[in-house]
XYZ file of C-alpha atoms in Angstrom:
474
model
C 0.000 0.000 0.000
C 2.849 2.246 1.202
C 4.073 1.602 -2.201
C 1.521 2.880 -4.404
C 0.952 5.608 -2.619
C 4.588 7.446 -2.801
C 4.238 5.904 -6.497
C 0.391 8.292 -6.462
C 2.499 10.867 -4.579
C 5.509 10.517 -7.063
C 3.150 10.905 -9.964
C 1.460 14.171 -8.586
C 4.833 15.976 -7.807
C 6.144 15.294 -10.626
C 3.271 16.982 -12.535
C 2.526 20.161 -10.450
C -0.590 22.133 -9.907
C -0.677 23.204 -13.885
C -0.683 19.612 -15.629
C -3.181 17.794 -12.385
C -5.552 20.028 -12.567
C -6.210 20.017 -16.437
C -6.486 16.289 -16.003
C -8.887 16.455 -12.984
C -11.140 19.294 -14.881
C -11.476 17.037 -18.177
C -12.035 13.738 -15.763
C -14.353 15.271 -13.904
C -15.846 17.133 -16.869
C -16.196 13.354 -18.680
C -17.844 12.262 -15.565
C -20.323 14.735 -15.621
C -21.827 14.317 -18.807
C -19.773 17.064 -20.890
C -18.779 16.481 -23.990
C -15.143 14.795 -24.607
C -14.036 17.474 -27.016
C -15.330 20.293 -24.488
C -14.507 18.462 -21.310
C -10.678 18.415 -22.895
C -10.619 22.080 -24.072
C -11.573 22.722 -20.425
C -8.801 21.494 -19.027
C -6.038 22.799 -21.138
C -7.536 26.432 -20.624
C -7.562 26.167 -17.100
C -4.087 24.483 -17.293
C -2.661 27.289 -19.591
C -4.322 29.974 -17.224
C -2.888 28.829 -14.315
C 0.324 28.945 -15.668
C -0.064 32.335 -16.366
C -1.302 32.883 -13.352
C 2.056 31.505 -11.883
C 3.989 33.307 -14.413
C 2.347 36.539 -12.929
C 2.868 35.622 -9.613
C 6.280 35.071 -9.751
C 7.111 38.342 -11.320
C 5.197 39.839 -8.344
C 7.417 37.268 -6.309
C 10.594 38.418 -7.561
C 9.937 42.252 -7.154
C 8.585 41.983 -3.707
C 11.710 40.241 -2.537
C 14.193 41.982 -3.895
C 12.481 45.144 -1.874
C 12.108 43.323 1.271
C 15.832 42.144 0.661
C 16.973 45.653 0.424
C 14.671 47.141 3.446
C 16.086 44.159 5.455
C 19.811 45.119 4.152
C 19.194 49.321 4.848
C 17.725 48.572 8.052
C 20.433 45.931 9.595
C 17.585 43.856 10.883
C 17.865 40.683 11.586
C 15.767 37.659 13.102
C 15.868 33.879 13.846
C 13.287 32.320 11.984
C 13.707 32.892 8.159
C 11.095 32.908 5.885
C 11.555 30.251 3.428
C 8.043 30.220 1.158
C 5.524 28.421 0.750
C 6.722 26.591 -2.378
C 9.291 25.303 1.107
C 6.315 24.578 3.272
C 4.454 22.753 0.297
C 7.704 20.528 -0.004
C 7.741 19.958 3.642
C 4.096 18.633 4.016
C 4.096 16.498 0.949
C 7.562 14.932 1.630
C 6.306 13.783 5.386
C 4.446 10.681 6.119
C 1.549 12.675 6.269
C 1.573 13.740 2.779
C 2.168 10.081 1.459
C -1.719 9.783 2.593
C -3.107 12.855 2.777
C -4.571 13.234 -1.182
C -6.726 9.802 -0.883
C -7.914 11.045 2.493
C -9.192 14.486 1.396
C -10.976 12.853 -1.796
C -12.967 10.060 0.831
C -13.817 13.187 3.498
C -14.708 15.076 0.171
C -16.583 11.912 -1.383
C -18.501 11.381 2.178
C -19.144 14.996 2.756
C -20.922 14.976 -0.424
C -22.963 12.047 -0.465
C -24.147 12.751 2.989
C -25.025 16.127 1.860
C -22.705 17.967 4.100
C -20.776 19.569 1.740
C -21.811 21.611 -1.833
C -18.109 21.527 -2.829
C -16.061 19.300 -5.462
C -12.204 19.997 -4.015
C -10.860 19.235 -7.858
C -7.574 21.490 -6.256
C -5.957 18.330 -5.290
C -2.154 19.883 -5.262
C -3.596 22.244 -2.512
C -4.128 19.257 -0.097
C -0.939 20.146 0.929
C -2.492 22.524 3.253
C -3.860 19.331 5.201
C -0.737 17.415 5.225
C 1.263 20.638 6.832
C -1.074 20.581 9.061
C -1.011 16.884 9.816
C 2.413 17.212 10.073
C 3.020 19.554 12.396
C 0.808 17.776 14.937
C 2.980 14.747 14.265
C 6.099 16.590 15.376
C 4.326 17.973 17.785
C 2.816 14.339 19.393
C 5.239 11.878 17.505
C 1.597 10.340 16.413
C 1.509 9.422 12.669
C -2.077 8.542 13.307
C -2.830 11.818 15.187
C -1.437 13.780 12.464
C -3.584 11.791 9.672
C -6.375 12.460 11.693
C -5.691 15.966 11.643
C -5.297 16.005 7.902
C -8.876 14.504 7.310
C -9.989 16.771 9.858
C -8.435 20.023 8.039
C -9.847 18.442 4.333
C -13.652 18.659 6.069
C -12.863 22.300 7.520
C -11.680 23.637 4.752
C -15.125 22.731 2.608
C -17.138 24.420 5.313
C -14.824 27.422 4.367
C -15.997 26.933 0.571
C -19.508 26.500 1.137
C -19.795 29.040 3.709
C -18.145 32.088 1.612
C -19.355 30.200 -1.648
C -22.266 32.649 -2.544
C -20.222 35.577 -1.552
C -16.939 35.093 -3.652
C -19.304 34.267 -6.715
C -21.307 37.149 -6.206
C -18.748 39.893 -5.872
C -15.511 38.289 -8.216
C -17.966 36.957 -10.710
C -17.674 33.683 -10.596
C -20.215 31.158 -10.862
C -20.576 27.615 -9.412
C -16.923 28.469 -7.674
C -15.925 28.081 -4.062
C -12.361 28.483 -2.537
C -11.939 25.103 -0.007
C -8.132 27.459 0.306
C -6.876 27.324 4.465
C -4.562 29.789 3.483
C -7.269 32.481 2.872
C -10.305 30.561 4.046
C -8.477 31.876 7.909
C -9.189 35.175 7.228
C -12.962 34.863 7.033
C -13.844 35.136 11.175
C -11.277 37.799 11.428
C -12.482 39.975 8.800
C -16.164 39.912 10.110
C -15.005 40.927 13.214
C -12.846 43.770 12.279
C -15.322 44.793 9.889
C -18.262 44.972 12.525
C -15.445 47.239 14.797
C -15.152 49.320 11.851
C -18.914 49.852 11.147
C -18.959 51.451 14.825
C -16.105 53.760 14.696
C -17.688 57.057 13.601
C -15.668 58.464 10.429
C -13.634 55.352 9.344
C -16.869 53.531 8.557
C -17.671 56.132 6.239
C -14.637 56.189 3.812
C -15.182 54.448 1.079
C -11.881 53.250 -0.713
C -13.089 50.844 -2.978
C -11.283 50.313 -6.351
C -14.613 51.576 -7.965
C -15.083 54.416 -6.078
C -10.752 55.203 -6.429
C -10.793 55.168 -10.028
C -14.074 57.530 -10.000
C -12.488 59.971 -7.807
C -9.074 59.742 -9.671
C -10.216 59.137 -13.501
C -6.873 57.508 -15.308
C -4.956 58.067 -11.989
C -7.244 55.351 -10.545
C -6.820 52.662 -12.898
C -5.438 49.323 -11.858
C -2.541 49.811 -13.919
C -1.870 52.894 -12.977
C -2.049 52.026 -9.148
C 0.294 49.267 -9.446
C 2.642 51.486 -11.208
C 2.136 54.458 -8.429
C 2.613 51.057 -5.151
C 5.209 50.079 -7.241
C 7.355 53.212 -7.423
C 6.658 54.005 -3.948
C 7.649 50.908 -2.261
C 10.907 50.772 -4.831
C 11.374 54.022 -3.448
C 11.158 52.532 0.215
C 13.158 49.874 -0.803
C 16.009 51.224 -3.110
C 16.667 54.658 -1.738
C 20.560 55.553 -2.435
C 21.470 58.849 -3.193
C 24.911 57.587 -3.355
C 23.707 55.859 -6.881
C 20.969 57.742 -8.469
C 21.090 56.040 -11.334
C 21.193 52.822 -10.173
C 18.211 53.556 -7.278
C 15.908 55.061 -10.547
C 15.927 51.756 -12.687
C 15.859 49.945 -9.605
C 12.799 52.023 -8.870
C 11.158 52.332 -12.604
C 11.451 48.672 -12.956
C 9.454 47.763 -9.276
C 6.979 50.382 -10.690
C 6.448 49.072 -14.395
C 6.796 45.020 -13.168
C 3.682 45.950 -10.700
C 1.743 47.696 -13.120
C 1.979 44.827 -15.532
C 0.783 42.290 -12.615
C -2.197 44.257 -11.903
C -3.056 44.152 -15.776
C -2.443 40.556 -16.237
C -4.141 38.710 -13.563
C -7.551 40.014 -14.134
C -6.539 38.764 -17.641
C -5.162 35.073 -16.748
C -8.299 34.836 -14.296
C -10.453 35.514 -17.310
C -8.664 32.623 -19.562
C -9.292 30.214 -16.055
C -13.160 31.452 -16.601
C -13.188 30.506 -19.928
C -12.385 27.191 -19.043
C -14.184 26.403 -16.077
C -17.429 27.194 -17.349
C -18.040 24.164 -19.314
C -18.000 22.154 -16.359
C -19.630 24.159 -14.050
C -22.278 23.830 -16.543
C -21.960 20.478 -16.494
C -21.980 19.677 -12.888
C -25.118 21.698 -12.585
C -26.617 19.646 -15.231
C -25.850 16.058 -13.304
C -26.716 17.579 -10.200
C -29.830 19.003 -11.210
C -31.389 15.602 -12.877
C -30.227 13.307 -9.544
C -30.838 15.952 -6.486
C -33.187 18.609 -7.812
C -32.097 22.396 -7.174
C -29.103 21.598 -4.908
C -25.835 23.031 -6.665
C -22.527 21.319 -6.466
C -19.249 23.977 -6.709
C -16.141 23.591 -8.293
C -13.511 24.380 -5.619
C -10.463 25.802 -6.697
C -7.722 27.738 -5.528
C -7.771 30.921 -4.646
C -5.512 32.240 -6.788
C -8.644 32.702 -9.078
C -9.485 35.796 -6.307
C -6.425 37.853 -6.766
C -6.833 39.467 -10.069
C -9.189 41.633 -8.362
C -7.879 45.164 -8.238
C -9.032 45.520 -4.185
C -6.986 42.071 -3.146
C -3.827 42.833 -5.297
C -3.821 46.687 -4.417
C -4.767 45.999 -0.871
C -1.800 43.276 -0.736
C 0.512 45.812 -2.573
C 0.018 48.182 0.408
C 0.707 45.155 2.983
C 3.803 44.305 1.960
C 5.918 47.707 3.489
C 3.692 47.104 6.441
C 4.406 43.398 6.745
C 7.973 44.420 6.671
C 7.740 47.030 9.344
C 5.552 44.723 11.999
C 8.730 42.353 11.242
C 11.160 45.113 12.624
C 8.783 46.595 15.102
C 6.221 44.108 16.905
C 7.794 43.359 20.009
C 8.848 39.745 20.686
C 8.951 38.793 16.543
C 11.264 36.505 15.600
C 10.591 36.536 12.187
C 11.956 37.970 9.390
C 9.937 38.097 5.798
C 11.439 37.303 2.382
C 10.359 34.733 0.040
C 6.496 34.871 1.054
C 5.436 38.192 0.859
C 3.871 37.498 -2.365
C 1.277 35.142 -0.984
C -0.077 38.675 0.815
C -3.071 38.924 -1.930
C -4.106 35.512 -1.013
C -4.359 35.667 2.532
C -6.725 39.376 1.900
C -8.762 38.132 -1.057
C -11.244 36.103 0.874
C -12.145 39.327 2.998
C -13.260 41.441 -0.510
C -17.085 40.397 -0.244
C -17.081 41.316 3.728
C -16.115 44.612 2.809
C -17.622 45.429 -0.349
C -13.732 45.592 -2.041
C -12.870 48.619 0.289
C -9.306 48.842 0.106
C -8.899 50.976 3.624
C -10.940 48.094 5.351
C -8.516 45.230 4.097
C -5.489 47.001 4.693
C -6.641 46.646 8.205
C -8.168 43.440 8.451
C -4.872 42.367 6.640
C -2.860 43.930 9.242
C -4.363 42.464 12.120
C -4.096 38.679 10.514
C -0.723 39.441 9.557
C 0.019 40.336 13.503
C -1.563 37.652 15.053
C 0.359 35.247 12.140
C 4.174 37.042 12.887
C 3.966 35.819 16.760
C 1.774 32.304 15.249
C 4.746 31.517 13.253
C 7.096 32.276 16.151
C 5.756 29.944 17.906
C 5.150 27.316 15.316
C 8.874 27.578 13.965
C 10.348 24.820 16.364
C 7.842 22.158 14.824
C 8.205 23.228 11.487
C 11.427 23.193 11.544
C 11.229 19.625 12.857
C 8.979 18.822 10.554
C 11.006 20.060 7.468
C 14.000 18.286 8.942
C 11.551 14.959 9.025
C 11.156 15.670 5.458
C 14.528 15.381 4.818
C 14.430 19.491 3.595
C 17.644 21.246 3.157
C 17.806 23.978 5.784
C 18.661 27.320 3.965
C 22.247 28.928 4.924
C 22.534 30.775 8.552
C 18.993 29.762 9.923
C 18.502 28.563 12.898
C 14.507 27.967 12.179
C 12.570 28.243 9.330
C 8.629 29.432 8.781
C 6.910 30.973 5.867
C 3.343 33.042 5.624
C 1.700 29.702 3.796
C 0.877 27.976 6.135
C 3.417 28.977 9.163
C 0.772 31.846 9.572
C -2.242 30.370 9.886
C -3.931 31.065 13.173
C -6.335 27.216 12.095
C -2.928 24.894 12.187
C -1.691 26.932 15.627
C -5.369 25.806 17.451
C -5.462 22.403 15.788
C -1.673 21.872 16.778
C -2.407 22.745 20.721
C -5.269 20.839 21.258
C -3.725 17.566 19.823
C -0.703 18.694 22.165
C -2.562 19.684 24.920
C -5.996 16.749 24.995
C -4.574 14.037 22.423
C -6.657 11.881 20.854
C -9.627 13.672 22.980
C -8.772 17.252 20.334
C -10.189 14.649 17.302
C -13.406 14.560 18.632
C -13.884 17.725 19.862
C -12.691 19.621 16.346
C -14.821 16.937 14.472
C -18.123 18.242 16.755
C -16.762 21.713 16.024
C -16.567 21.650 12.364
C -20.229 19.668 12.686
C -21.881 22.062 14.215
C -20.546 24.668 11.923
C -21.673 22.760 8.739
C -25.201 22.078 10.267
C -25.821 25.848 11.152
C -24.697 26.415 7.317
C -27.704 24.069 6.592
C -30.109 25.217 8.807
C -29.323 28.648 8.956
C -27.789 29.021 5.381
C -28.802 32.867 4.578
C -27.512 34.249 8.136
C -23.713 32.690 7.672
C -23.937 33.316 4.120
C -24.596 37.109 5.514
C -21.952 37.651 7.487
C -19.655 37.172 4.629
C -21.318 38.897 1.936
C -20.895 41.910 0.476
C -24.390 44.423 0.377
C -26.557 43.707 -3.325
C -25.653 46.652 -4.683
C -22.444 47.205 -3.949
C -21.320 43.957 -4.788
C -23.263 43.829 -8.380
C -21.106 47.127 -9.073
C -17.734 45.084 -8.143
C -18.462 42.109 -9.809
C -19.671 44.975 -12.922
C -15.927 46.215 -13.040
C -14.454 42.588 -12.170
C -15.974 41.315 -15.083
C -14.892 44.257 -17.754
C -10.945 44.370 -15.844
């Protein structure tokens, strides 16, 4: 058994998130009744999006470290837990014993979930059960429990489908995209904080009434308030932050120009690669509503995907934009931090995008929520850097030069794994039960009281049929 799966395992690394998930979309596609010569074009536009998508993201990737390098360099900071990315943390969870199990237990929990009717989500982002296995595998460093931290992976794989269903209707309604939901950890966390911080908000006379959508920016601003424009603008400014040497003027100015231009271009191209995903996936949403319909009347089925489908909206990638200098000042100034941010920072726009709908797309409002999740995650990942550190060593990962302990934002931030890893530490096998009655209770008040969740993470009518208006013609 242990064979096949690290041959299943072997297969899957081997052909990344771009060439799996064209082959899940035109399986699944197949299976629900579309036809072969759709079902196939389905996949291969999703594939070829989502590497675009990457392509995108990396140039963001490159940009924003080479700033935080240089405002790490400037300022002489200097911590003991080293950022190392989430492509790290990926390896990490896949390459423990965990991850040799963890992709045939998320599709049973997803399979179950389904057929009980617990669950209107169809996880077809099978690379992203990573997120599980981290998980799993940092309460098996934490317990020395194999079983423990398998348990924890099925447990995360149910959890993160209430996520999907519960901000399903929201994220389809305000990006504009139909029969989607995001079953994502990474930004699913964000949900309970945002509501909060956004009911604060609503009773603090004055900052409840600024409106800083992306719509209402580019009205105020005209050309000035173009996504294009404002990545250029963020981009300049935080090369600025970055870069500044008088000693080298010419040097800081291309330095500078290039941030600005590089920016720009990712907030033009995502909307653009999301589109191209869109294209694809519509065929078998289609589809799925189809099968679904004829077998279980009105009840929809989603697609869940990653939520790197979210971040071509202007109010995620600007609001992430203006994170990054502040995720690199809390790093300097929250007292107690031991961590120090360089390869992760562009994952910022997918630990905001989920909070969009909540607000209605107001920039202001996510800067803040943003800020507060990526506080509580600096002094999460301090803590959590001993076991993931253990658990990359487990994983026979290569510790990067000079660090003492390693972390990243995905998933060494996630306030879910910290709560999951401290009650299996703290109760033993007594934390299964208890997070399985948990994430219960939460799917049957979805049921039962569908329209009031569904409320606290949506976005008003009419402000969210004007984002999803300018979403849709990005």
């Amino acid at each position: 058994m242990d064979a096949v799966l690290s041959g299943l395992k072997a297969i899957i690394d081997d052909l990344g998130a771009t060439v799996l998930l064209p082959i899940m979309i035109f399986v699944i596609g197949l299976v629900l009744g579309a036809k072969p010569g759709k079902a196939f074009r389905a996949g291969v536009t999703i594939g070829v999006a989502f590497i675009g998508i990457n392509l995108v993201i990396g140039l963001m990737w490159t940009n924003l470290s080479d700033v935080a390098q240089a405002i790490a360099t400037n300022t002489g900071v200097k911590r003991d837990v080293v950022d190392v990315g989430w492509p790290s943390s990926a390896a990490i969870a896949f390459g423990s014993q965990v991850g040799l199990w963890v992709i045939p237990i998320g599709i049973a929990v997803n399979v179950a979930l389904l057929l009980a009717g617990w669950t209107r989500t169809l996880n077809v982002d099978v690379w992203n059960f990573w997120h599980f296995a981290f998980v799993g595998s940092l309460v098996t460093a934490a317990t020395g429990s194999l079983p423990y931290g398998l348990v924890a992976a099925a447990l995360m794989a149910a959890l993160s489908l209430f996520f999907a269903d519960w901000s399903a209707k929201p994220v389809q309604a305000f990006y504009g995209l139909p029969g989607v939901s995001v079953p994502h950890l990474l930004s699913a966390q964000i949900l309970p904080i945002a509501i909060l911080t956004n009911w604060m908000i609503e009773r603090i006379p004055g900052l409840r009434d600024i409106d800083l959508s992306t719509d209402h920016i580019q009205k105020r601003l005209g050309v000035a308030g173009e996504p294009v424009i404002l990545g250029l603008i963020i981009g300049l400014v935080l090369g600025l932050v970055g870069f500044w040497n008088p000693a080298d003027i010419p040097g800081m100015t291309a330095k500078v120009l290039k941030a600005g231009i590089n920016l720009a271009a990712v907030m033009l191209l995502l909307p653009r690669m999301v589109k191209i995903l869109m294209e694809g996936l519509i065929p078998v949403s289609e589809a799925a509503r189809e099968f679904v319909q004829k077998r279980a009347g009105d009840r929809q089925i989603n697609i869940g995907l990653d939520s790197a489908i979210l971040i071509g909206h202007p109010a995620a990638i600007s609001s992430a934009l203006l994170l990054v200098p502040i995720a690199i000042v809390l790093s300097i100034i929250l007292p107690g931090n031991r961590v120090i941010l360089f390869a992760d920072l562009a994952v910022i726009p997918f630990v905001v995008a989920l909070a969009a709908p909540i607000v209605r797309g107001n920039v202001l409002r996510m800067v803040i929520i943003g800020t507060i999740t990526l506080t509580i995650g600096f002094y999460i990942a301090g803590a959590l850097a001993p076991l993931f550190t253990s658990a990359a060593g487990s994983a026979g990962f290569t510790m990067p030069a000079n660090a003492s302990q390693i972390t990243a934002i995905g998933d060494g931030f996630v306030w879910i794994g910290f709560v999951v890893v401290e009650l299996f530490s703290g109760l033993g096998w007594l934390a299964a039960p208890i997070i399985a009655v948990v994430i219960g209770l939460c799917m049957w008040l979805l049921k039962v009281r569908a329209g009031a969740m569904e409320a606290l993470a949506s976005a008003s009518p009419e402000k969210t049929t004007q984002s999803t208006t300018s979403r849709v013609s990005a």
